[in-house]
PDB file of C-alpha atoms in Angstrom:
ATOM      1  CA  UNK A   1     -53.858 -36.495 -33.613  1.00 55.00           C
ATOM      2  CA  UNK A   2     -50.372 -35.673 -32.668  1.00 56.00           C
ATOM      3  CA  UNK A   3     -48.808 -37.362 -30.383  1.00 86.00           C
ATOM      4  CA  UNK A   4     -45.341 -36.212 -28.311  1.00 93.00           C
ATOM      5  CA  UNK A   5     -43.693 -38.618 -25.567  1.00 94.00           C
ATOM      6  CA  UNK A   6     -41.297 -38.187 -22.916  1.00 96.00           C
ATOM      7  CA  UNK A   7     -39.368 -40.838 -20.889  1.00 96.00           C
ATOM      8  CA  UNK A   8     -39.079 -41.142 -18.292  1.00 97.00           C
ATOM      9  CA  UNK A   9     -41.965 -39.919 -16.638  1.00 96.00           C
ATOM     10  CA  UNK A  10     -39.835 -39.492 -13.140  1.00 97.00           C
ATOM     11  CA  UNK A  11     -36.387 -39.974 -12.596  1.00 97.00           C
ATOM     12  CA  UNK A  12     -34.268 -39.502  -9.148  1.00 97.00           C
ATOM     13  CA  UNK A  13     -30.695 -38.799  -9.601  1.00 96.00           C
ATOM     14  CA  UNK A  14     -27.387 -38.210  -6.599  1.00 97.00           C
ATOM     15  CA  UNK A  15     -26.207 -34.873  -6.925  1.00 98.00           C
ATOM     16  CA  UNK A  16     -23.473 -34.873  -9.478  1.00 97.00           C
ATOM     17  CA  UNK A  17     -24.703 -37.529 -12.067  1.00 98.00           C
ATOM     18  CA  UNK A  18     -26.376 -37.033 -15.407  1.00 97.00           C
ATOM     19  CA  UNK A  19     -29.761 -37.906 -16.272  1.00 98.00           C
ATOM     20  CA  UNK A  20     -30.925 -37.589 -19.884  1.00 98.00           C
ATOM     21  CA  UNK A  21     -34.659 -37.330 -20.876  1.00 98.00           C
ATOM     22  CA  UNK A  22     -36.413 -38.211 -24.251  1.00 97.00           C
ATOM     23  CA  UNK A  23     -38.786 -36.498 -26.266  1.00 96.00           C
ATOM     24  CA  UNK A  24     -40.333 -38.257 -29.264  1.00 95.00           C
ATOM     25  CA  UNK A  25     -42.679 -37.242 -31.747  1.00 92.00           C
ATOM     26  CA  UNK A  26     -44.758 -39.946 -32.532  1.00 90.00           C
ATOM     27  CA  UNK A  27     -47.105 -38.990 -35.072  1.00 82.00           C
ATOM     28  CA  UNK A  28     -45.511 -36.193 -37.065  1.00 84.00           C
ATOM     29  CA  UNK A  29     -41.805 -35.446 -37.893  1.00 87.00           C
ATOM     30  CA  UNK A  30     -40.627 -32.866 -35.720  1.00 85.00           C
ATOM     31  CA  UNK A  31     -37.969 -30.400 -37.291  1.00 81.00           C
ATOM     32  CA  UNK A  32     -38.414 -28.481 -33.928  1.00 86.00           C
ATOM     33  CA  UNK A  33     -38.585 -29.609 -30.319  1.00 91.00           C
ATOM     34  CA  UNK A  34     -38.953 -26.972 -27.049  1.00 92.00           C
ATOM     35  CA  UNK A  35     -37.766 -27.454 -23.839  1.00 96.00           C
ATOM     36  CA  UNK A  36     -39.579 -25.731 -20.738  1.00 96.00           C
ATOM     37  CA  UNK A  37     -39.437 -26.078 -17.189  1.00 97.00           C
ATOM     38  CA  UNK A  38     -41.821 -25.652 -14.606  1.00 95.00           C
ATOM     39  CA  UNK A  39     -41.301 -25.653 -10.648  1.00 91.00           C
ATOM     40  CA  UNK A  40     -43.934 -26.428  -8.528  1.00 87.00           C
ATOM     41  CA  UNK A  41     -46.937 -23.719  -8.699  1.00 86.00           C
ATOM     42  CA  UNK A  42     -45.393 -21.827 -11.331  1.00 90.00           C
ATOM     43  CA  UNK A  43     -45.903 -21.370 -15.073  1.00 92.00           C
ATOM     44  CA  UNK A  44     -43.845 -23.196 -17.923  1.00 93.00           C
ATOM     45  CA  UNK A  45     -40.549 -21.198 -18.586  1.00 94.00           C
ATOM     46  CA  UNK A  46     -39.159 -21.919 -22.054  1.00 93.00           C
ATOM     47  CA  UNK A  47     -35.593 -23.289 -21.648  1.00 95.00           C
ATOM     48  CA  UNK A  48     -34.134 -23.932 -25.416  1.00 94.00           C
ATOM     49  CA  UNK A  49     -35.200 -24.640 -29.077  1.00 91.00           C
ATOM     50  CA  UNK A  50     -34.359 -27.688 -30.473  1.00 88.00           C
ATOM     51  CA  UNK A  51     -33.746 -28.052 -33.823  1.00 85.00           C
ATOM     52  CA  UNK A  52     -32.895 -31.360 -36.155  1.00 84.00           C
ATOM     53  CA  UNK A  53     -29.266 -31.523 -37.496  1.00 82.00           C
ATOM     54  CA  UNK A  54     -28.373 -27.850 -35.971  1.00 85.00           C
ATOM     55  CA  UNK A  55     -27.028 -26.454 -32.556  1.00 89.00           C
ATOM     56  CA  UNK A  56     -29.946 -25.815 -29.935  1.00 92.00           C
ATOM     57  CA  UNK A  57     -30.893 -22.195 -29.183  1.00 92.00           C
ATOM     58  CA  UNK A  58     -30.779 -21.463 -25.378  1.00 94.00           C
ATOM     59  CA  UNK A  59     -33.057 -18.814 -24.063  1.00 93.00           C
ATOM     60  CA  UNK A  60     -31.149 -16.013 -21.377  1.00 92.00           C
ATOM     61  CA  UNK A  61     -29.702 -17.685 -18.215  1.00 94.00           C
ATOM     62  CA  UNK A  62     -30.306 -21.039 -19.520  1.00 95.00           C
ATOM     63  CA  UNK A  63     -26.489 -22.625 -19.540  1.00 95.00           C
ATOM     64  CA  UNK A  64     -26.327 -24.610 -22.034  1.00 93.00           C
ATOM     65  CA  UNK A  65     -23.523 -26.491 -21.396  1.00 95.00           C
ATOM     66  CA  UNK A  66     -26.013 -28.030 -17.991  1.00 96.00           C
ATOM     67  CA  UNK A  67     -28.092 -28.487 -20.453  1.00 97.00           C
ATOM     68  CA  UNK A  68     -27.281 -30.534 -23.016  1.00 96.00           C
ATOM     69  CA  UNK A  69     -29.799 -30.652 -26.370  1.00 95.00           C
ATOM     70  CA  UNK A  70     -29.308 -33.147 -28.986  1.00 91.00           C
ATOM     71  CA  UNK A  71     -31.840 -33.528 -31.644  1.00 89.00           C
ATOM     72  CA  UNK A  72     -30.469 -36.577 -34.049  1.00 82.00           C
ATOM     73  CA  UNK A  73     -33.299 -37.439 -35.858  1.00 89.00           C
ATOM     74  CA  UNK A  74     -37.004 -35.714 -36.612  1.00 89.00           C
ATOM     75  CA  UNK A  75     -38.525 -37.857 -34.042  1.00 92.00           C
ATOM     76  CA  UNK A  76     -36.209 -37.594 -31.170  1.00 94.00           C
ATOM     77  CA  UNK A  77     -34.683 -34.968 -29.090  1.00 94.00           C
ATOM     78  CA  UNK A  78     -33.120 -35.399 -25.777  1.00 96.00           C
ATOM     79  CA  UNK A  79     -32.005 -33.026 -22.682  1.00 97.00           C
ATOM     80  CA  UNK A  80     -29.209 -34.196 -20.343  1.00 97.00           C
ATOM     81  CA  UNK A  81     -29.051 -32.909 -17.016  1.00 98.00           C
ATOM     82  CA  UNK A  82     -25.120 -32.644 -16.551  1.00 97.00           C
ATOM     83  CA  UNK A  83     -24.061 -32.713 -12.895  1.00 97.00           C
ATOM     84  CA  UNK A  84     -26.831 -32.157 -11.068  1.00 97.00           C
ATOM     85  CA  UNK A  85     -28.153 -30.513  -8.646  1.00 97.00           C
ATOM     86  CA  UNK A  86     -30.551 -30.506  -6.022  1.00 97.00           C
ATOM     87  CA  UNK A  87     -31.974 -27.063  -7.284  1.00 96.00           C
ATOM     88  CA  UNK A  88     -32.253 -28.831 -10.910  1.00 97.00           C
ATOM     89  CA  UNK A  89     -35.280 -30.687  -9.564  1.00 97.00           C
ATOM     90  CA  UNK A  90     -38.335 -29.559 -11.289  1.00 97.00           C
ATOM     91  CA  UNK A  91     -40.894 -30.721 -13.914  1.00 97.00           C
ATOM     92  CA  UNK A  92     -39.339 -30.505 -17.447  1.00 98.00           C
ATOM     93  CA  UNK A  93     -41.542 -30.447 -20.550  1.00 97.00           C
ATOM     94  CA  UNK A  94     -41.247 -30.968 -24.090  1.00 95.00           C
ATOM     95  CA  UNK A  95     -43.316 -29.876 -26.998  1.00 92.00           C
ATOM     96  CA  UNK A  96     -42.887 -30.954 -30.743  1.00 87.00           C
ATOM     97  CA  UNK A  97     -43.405 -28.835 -33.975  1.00 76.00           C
ATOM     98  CA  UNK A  98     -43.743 -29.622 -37.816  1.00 65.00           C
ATOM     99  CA  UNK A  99     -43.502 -25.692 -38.295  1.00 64.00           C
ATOM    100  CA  UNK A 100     -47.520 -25.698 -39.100  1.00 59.00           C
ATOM    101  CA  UNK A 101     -48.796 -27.056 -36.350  1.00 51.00           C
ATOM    102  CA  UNK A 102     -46.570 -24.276 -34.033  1.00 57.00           C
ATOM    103  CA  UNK A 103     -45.735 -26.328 -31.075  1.00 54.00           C
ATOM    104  CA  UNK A 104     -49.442 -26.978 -29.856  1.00 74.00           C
ATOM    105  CA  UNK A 105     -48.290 -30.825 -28.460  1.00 84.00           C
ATOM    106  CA  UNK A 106     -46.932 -31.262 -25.390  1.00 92.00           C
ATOM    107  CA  UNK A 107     -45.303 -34.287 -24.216  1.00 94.00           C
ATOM    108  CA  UNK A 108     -46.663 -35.449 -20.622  1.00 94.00           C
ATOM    109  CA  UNK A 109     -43.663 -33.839 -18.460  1.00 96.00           C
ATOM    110  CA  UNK A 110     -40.949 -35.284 -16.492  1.00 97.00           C
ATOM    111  CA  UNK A 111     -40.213 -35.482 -12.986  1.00 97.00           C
ATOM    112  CA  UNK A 112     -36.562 -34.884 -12.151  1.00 97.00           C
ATOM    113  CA  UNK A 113     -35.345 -35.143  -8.647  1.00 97.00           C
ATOM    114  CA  UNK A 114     -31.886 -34.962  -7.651  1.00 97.00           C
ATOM    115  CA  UNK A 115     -31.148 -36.050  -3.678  1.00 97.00           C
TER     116      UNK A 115
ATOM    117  CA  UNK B  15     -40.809  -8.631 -25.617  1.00 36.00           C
ATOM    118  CA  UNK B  16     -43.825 -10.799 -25.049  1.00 42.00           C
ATOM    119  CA  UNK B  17     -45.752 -10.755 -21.343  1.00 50.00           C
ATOM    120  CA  UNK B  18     -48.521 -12.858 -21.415  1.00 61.00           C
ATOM    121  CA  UNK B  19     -49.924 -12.713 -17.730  1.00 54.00           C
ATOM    122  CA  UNK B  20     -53.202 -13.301 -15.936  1.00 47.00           C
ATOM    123  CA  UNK B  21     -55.077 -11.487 -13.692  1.00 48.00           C
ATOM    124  CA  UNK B  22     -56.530 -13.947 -10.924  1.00 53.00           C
ATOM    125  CA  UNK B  23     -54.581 -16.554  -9.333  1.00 85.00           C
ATOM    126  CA  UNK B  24     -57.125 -18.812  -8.793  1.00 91.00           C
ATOM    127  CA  UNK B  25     -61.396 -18.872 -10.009  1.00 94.00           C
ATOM    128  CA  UNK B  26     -63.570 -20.710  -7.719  1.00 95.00           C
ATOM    129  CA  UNK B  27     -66.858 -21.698  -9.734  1.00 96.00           C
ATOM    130  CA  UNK B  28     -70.638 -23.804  -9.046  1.00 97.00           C
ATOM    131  CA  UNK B  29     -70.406 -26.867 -10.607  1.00 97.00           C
ATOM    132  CA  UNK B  30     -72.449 -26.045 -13.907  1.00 97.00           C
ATOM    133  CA  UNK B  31     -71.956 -22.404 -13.804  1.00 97.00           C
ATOM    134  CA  UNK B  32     -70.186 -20.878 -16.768  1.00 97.00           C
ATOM    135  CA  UNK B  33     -66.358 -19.685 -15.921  1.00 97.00           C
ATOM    136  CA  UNK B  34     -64.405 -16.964 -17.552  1.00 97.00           C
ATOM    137  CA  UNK B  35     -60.569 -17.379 -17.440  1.00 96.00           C
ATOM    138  CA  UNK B  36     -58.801 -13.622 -18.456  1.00 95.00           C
ATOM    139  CA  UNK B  37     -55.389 -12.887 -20.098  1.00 94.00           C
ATOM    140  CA  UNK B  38     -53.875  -9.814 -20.561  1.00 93.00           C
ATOM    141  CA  UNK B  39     -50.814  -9.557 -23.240  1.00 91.00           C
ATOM    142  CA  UNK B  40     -48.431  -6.627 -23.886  1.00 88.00           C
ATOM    143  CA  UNK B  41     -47.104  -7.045 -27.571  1.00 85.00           C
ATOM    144  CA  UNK B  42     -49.595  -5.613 -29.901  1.00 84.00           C
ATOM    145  CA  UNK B  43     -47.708  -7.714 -32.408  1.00 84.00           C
ATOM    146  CA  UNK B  44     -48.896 -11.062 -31.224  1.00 86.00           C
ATOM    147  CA  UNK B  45     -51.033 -12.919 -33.606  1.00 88.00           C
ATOM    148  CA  UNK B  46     -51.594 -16.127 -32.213  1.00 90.00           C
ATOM    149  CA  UNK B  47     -52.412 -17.490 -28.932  1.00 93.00           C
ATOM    150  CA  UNK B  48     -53.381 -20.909 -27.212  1.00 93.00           C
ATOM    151  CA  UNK B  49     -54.987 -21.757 -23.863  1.00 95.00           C
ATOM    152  CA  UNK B  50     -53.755 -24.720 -22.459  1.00 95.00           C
ATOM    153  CA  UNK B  51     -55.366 -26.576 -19.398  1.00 96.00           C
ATOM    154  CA  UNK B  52     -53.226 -28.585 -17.260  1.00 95.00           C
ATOM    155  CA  UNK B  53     -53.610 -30.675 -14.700  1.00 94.00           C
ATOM    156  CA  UNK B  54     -51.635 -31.817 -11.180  1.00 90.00           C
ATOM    157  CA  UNK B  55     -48.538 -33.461 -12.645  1.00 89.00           C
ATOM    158  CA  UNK B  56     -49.213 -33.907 -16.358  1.00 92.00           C
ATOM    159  CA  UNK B  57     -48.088 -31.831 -19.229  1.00 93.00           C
ATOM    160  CA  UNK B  58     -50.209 -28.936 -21.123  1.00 94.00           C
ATOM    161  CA  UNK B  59     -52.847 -29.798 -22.938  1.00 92.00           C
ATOM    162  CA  UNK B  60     -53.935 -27.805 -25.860  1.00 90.00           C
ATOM    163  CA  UNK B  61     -57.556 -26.301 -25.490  1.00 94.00           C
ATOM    164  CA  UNK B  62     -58.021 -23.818 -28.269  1.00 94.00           C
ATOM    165  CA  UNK B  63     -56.277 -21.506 -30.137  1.00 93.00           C
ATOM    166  CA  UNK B  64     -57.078 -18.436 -31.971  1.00 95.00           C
ATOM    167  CA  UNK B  65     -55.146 -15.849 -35.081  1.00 93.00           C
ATOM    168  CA  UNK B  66     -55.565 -12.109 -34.218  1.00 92.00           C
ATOM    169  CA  UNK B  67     -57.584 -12.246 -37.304  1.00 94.00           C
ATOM    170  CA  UNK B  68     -60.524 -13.604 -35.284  1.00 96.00           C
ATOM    171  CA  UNK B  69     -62.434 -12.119 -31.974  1.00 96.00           C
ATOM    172  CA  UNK B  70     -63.655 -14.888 -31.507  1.00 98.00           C
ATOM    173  CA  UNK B  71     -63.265 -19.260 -31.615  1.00 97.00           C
ATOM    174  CA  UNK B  72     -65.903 -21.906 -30.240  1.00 97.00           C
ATOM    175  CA  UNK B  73     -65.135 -25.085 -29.377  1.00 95.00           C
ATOM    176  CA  UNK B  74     -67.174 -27.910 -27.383  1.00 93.00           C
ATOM    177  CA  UNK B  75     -67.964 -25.876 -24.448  1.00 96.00           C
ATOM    178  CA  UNK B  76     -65.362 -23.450 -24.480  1.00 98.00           C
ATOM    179  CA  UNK B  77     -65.162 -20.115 -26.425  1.00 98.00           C
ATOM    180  CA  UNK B  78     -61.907 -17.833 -26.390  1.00 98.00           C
ATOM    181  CA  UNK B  79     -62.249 -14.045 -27.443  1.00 98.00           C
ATOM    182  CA  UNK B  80     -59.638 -11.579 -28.382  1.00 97.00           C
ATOM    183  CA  UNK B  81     -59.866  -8.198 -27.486  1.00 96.00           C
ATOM    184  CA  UNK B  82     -57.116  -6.724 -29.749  1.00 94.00           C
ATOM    185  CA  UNK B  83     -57.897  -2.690 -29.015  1.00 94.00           C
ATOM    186  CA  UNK B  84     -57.246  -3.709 -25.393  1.00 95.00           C
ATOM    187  CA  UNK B  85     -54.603  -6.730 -25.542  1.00 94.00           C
ATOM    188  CA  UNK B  86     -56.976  -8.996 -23.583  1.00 95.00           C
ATOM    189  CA  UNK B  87     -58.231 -12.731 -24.548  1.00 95.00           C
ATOM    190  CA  UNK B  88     -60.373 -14.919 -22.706  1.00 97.00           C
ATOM    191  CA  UNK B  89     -61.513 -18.461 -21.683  1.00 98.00           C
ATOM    192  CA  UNK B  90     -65.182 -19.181 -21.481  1.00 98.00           C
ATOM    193  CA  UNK B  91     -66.089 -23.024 -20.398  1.00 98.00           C
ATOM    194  CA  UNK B  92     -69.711 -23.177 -20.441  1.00 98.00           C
ATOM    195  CA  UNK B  93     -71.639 -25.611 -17.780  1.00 97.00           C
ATOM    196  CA  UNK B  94     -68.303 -26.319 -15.410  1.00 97.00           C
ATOM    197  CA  UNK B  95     -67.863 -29.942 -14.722  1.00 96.00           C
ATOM    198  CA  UNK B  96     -65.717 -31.213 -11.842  1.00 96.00           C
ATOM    199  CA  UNK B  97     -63.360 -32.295 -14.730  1.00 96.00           C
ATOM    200  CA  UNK B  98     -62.729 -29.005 -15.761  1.00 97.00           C
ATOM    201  CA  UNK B  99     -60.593 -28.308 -12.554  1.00 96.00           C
ATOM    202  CA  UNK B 100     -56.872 -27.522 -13.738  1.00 96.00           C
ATOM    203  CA  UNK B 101     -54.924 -24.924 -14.203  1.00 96.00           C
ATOM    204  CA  UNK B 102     -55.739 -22.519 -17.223  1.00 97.00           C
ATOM    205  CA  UNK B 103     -52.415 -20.918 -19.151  1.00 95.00           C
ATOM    206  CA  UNK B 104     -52.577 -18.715 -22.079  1.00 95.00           C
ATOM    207  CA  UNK B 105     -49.372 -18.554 -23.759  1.00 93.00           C
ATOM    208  CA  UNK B 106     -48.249 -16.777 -27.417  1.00 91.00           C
ATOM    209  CA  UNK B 107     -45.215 -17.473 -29.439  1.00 85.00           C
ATOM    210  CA  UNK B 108     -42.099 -15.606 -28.477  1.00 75.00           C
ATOM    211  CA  UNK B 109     -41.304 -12.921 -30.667  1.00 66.00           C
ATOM    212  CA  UNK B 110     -40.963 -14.505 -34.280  1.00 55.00           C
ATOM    213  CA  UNK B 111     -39.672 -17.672 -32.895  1.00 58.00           C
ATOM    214  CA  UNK B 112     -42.368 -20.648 -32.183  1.00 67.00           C
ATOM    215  CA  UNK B 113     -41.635 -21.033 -28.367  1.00 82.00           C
ATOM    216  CA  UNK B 114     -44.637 -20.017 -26.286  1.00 88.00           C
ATOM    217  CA  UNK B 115     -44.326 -17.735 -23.414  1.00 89.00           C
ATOM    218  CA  UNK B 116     -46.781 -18.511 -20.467  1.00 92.00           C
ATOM    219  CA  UNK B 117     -49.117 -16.220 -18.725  1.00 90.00           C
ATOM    220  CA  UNK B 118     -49.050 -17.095 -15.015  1.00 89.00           C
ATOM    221  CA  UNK B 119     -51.757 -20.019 -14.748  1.00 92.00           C
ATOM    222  CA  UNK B 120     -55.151 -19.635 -12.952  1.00 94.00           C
ATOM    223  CA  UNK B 121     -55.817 -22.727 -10.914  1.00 94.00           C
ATOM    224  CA  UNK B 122     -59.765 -23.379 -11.550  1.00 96.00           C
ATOM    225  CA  UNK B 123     -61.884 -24.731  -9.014  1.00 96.00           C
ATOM    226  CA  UNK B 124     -65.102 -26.276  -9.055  1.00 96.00           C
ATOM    227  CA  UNK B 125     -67.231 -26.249  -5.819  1.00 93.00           C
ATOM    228  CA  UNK B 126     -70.038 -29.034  -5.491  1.00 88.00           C
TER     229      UNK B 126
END
């Protein structure tokens, strides 16, 4: 079946830096990506829409120039962290969709903490 | 706009009983909707889905039913194993787009 992978898995970052985090489609080509986030004990909040050779779509109160969303190719998009902060720690997830298959693969999350 | 929520923070179950995971949504325009199960520290994993054209989906030992009168779906795992223990989301696309909003997540737990 359909396969979506993030890397890295966890990543610690000093306040200020930029960490960037991949999503790739492995099975399927992926004209759209999402980007959620999820703090501890809470439920996945849908940051941004990623879409293949277009701007990313940025849901309310998500800033997107924080979050930078780059989606180059149909198997690949990536979210950079810009600046960081310690509040930016959290568990961000990807999920990849062909259109059809309406974004029921989710990549395995990753751990971002920022000391 | 969608609200996808759930009613019980966390279900408590016999190992072997049946459990029943509920999800209230508030757009009578939703026409698709997906439980996910997910577990401490990994991503969502997709469980089964169903079309508002259906009440009702089997799969192995789960079942999901629609109520569409009443805006309520639900999770049925038959014979709970200690694998089972995760927590349950329903989610539905976001308005026309294909982003999912989340209900809240019921942490199932399955006693000895």
């Amino acid at each position: 079946g359909a396969v979506v992978s993030q890397h890295p898995s966890r990543v610690i970052c000093k306040s200020g830096t930029s960490v960037k985090i991949e999503c790739r489609s492995l099975d399927f080509q992926a004209t759209t990506m999402f980007w959620y986030r999820q703090f501890p004990k809470q439920s996945l909040m849908l940051m941004a829409t990623s879409n293949e050779g277009s701007k990313a779509t940025y849901e309310q109160g998500v800033e997107k120039d924080k979050f930078l969303i780059n989606h180059a190719s149909l198997t690949l998009s990536t979210l950079t962290v810009t600046s960081a902060h310690p509040e930016d720690s959290s568990f961000y997830i990807c999920s990849a969709s062909a259109g059809i298959l309406r974004a029921i693969y989710f990549g395995e999350g990753s751990w971002l903490t920022v000391v | 706009g969608e609200n996808v929520g759930l009613h019980l923070p966390t279900l408590s179950v016999q190992e072997g009983d049946n459990s029943i995971i509920n999800c209230a949504y508030s757009n009578s325009a939703s026409d698709y909707f997906i439980w996910y199960k997910q577990e401490s520290g990994k991503g969502p994993q997709f469980i089964i889905d169903i079309r508002s054209n259906m009440d009702k989906r089997q799969g192995q030992r789960v079942t999901v039913l629609l109520n569409k009168t009443v805006k309520h779906l639900s999770l049925q795992i038959a014979a709970t194993q200690p694998g089972d223990s995760a927590v349950y989301f329903c989610a539905a696309p976001l308005g026309g787009a294909d982003g999912l909003t989340f209900g809240k997540g019921t942490h199932l737990i399955i006693q000895p």
